[in-house]
Amino acid sequence: MTVASGWEITAHGVVLDLSEACVQTAARHARRDLVDALLGDGAVGPETARAVALLDAFIRQSDFAALRAGDADLAGHAGSRVLLRDEGDGRVVLVKLDRKERR
């Protein structure tokens, strides 16, 4: 499991912490951090490249205005966490996690 401020890679996908940002900003920041890790000289595993691909697909497929308008928790600053999970058919599913579900 890879963990950074605002996101973590798990066996199930990428978890985004929306305490300080909306879902769109959190996804973009996680992607940026992971691409920096891939391009840097740090040791990264294959899960890093899979997480970047997952985030790329999520960013490309999502209507962020509709997500934020449809659920205030996805607009950020509510302490929510979401899991981005690859369904295996090119779709990325967003699953809201219980706020109590902490590491």
PDB file of C-alpha atoms in Angstrom:
ATOM      1  CA  MET A   1       0.000   0.000   0.000  1.00  0.00           C
ATOM      2  CA  THR A   2       1.334   3.431  -0.961  1.00  0.00           C
ATOM      3  CA  VAL A   3       0.140   6.359   1.131  1.00  0.00           C
ATOM      4  CA  ALA A   4       0.544  10.092   0.660  1.00  0.00           C
ATOM      5  CA  SER A   5      -1.170  13.185   1.884  1.00  0.00           C
ATOM      6  CA  GLY A   6      -4.715  13.062   0.553  1.00  0.00           C
ATOM      7  CA  TRP A   7      -4.618   9.655  -1.155  1.00  0.00           C
ATOM      8  CA  GLU A   8      -3.485   6.063  -0.860  1.00  0.00           C
ATOM      9  CA  ILE A   9      -3.126   3.073  -3.130  1.00  0.00           C
ATOM     10  CA  THR A  10      -4.843  -0.017  -1.768  1.00  0.00           C
ATOM     11  CA  ALA A  11      -5.429  -3.516  -3.082  1.00  0.00           C
ATOM     12  CA  HIS A  12      -8.860  -2.331  -4.233  1.00  0.00           C
ATOM     13  CA  GLY A  13      -7.874   0.889  -6.019  1.00  0.00           C
ATOM     14  CA  VAL A  14      -7.088   4.452  -5.010  1.00  0.00           C
ATOM     15  CA  VAL A  15      -8.615   6.086  -1.939  1.00  0.00           C
ATOM     16  CA  LEU A  16      -8.974   9.876  -2.024  1.00  0.00           C
ATOM     17  CA  ASP A  17      -9.380  11.927   1.134  1.00  0.00           C
ATOM     18  CA  LEU A  18     -11.740  14.824   0.435  1.00  0.00           C
ATOM     19  CA  SER A  19     -11.055  16.694   3.687  1.00  0.00           C
ATOM     20  CA  GLU A  20      -9.230  19.505   1.933  1.00  0.00           C
ATOM     21  CA  ALA A  21     -10.310  19.318  -1.709  1.00  0.00           C
ATOM     22  CA  CYS A  22     -13.146  18.297  -4.000  1.00  0.00           C
ATOM     23  CA  VAL A  23     -13.040  14.958  -5.782  1.00  0.00           C
ATOM     24  CA  GLN A  24     -11.655  16.511  -8.995  1.00  0.00           C
ATOM     25  CA  THR A  25      -8.806  18.343  -7.287  1.00  0.00           C
ATOM     26  CA  ALA A  26      -7.982  15.347  -5.092  1.00  0.00           C
ATOM     27  CA  ALA A  27      -7.812  13.058  -8.139  1.00  0.00           C
ATOM     28  CA  ARG A  28      -5.600  15.489 -10.046  1.00  0.00           C
ATOM     29  CA  HIS A  29      -3.252  15.951  -7.074  1.00  0.00           C
ATOM     30  CA  ALA A  30      -2.959  12.192  -6.562  1.00  0.00           C
ATOM     31  CA  ARG A  31      -2.215  11.714 -10.267  1.00  0.00           C
ATOM     32  CA  ARG A  32       0.412  14.466 -10.203  1.00  0.00           C
ATOM     33  CA  ASP A  33       2.109  12.943  -7.142  1.00  0.00           C
ATOM     34  CA  LEU A  34       2.156   9.488  -8.725  1.00  0.00           C
ATOM     35  CA  VAL A  35       3.491  10.712 -12.076  1.00  0.00           C
ATOM     36  CA  ASP A  36       6.220  12.602 -10.194  1.00  0.00           C
ATOM     37  CA  ALA A  37       7.093   9.354  -8.407  1.00  0.00           C
ATOM     38  CA  LEU A  38       7.235   7.459 -11.707  1.00  0.00           C
ATOM     39  CA  LEU A  39       9.477  10.094 -13.289  1.00  0.00           C
ATOM     40  CA  GLY A  40      11.647  10.549 -10.215  1.00  0.00           C
ATOM     41  CA  ASP A  41      14.413   8.338  -8.999  1.00  0.00           C
ATOM     42  CA  GLY A  42      12.413   6.826  -6.141  1.00  0.00           C
ATOM     43  CA  ALA A  43      11.549   3.163  -6.079  1.00  0.00           C
ATOM     44  CA  VAL A  44       7.993   2.591  -7.248  1.00  0.00           C
ATOM     45  CA  GLY A  45       6.151  -0.634  -7.841  1.00  0.00           C
ATOM     46  CA  PRO A  46       3.785  -1.710 -10.591  1.00  0.00           C
ATOM     47  CA  GLU A  47       0.852  -0.526  -8.467  1.00  0.00           C
ATOM     48  CA  THR A  48       1.958   3.061  -9.110  1.00  0.00           C
ATOM     49  CA  ALA A  49       1.509   2.781 -12.884  1.00  0.00           C
ATOM     50  CA  ARG A  50      -1.856   1.037 -12.388  1.00  0.00           C
ATOM     51  CA  ALA A  51      -2.979   3.838 -10.067  1.00  0.00           C
ATOM     52  CA  VAL A  52      -2.001   6.483 -12.645  1.00  0.00           C
ATOM     53  CA  ALA A  53      -3.988   4.639 -15.325  1.00  0.00           C
ATOM     54  CA  LEU A  54      -6.976   4.408 -12.962  1.00  0.00           C
ATOM     55  CA  LEU A  55      -6.825   8.121 -12.159  1.00  0.00           C
ATOM     56  CA  ASP A  56      -6.401   9.011 -15.849  1.00  0.00           C
ATOM     57  CA  ALA A  57      -9.540   7.042 -16.708  1.00  0.00           C
ATOM     58  CA  PHE A  58     -11.488   8.565 -13.811  1.00  0.00           C
ATOM     59  CA  ILE A  59     -10.484  12.126 -14.738  1.00  0.00           C
ATOM     60  CA  ARG A  60     -11.297  11.518 -18.401  1.00  0.00           C
ATOM     61  CA  GLN A  61     -14.679   9.831 -17.766  1.00  0.00           C
ATOM     62  CA  SER A  62     -16.099  11.968 -14.983  1.00  0.00           C
ATOM     63  CA  ASP A  63     -18.498  14.888 -15.117  1.00  0.00           C
ATOM     64  CA  PHE A  64     -17.114  16.620 -12.049  1.00  0.00           C
ATOM     65  CA  ALA A  65     -19.677  19.417 -11.975  1.00  0.00           C
ATOM     66  CA  ALA A  66     -22.445  16.803 -11.842  1.00  0.00           C
ATOM     67  CA  LEU A  67     -20.628  14.779  -9.167  1.00  0.00           C
ATOM     68  CA  ARG A  68     -20.161  17.822  -6.929  1.00  0.00           C
ATOM     69  CA  ALA A  69     -23.724  19.054  -7.519  1.00  0.00           C
ATOM     70  CA  GLY A  70     -25.183  15.625  -6.817  1.00  0.00           C
ATOM     71  CA  ASP A  71     -23.335  14.986  -3.562  1.00  0.00           C
ATOM     72  CA  ALA A  72     -22.044  17.696  -1.239  1.00  0.00           C
ATOM     73  CA  ASP A  73     -19.487  15.266   0.232  1.00  0.00           C
ATOM     74  CA  LEU A  74     -17.742  15.155  -3.169  1.00  0.00           C
ATOM     75  CA  ALA A  75     -17.384  18.938  -3.133  1.00  0.00           C
ATOM     76  CA  GLY A  76     -14.798  18.518  -0.386  1.00  0.00           C
ATOM     77  CA  HIS A  77     -14.151  19.775   3.127  1.00  0.00           C
ATOM     78  CA  ALA A  78     -16.642  17.313   4.624  1.00  0.00           C
ATOM     79  CA  GLY A  79     -14.107  14.732   5.761  1.00  0.00           C
ATOM     80  CA  SER A  80     -15.274  12.174   3.209  1.00  0.00           C
ATOM     81  CA  ARG A  81     -13.182   9.472   1.610  1.00  0.00           C
ATOM     82  CA  VAL A  82     -13.863   7.735  -1.684  1.00  0.00           C
ATOM     83  CA  LEU A  83     -12.470   4.638  -3.335  1.00  0.00           C
ATOM     84  CA  LEU A  84     -11.830   4.671  -7.074  1.00  0.00           C
ATOM     85  CA  ARG A  85     -12.075   1.091  -8.305  1.00  0.00           C
ATOM     86  CA  ASP A  86     -11.376  -0.300 -11.774  1.00  0.00           C
ATOM     87  CA  GLU A  87     -14.253  -2.466 -12.918  1.00  0.00           C
ATOM     88  CA  GLY A  88     -12.023  -4.233 -15.445  1.00  0.00           C
ATOM     89  CA  ASP A  89     -14.033  -3.088 -18.455  1.00  0.00           C
ATOM     90  CA  GLY A  90     -12.543   0.397 -18.727  1.00  0.00           C
ATOM     91  CA  ARG A  91     -14.982   1.906 -16.247  1.00  0.00           C
ATOM     92  CA  VAL A  92     -13.912   3.432 -12.960  1.00  0.00           C
ATOM     93  CA  VAL A  93     -16.441   3.313 -10.131  1.00  0.00           C
ATOM     94  CA  LEU A  94     -16.465   5.798  -7.265  1.00  0.00           C
ATOM     95  CA  VAL A  95     -17.462   4.265  -3.921  1.00  0.00           C
ATOM     96  CA  LYS A  96     -18.042   6.497  -0.921  1.00  0.00           C
ATOM     97  CA  LEU A  97     -16.414   5.145   2.222  1.00  0.00           C
ATOM     98  CA  ASP A  98     -17.805   5.562   5.677  1.00  0.00           C
ATOM     99  CA  ARG A  99     -16.063   8.455   7.386  1.00  0.00           C
ATOM    100  CA  LYS A 100     -15.231   6.035  10.203  1.00  0.00           C
ATOM    101  CA  GLU A 101     -13.292   3.752   7.844  1.00  0.00           C
ATOM    102  CA  ARG A 102      -9.772   4.884   8.577  1.00  0.00           C
ATOM    103  CA  ARG A 103      -6.508   3.010   8.066  1.00  0.00           C
TER     104      ARG A 103
END
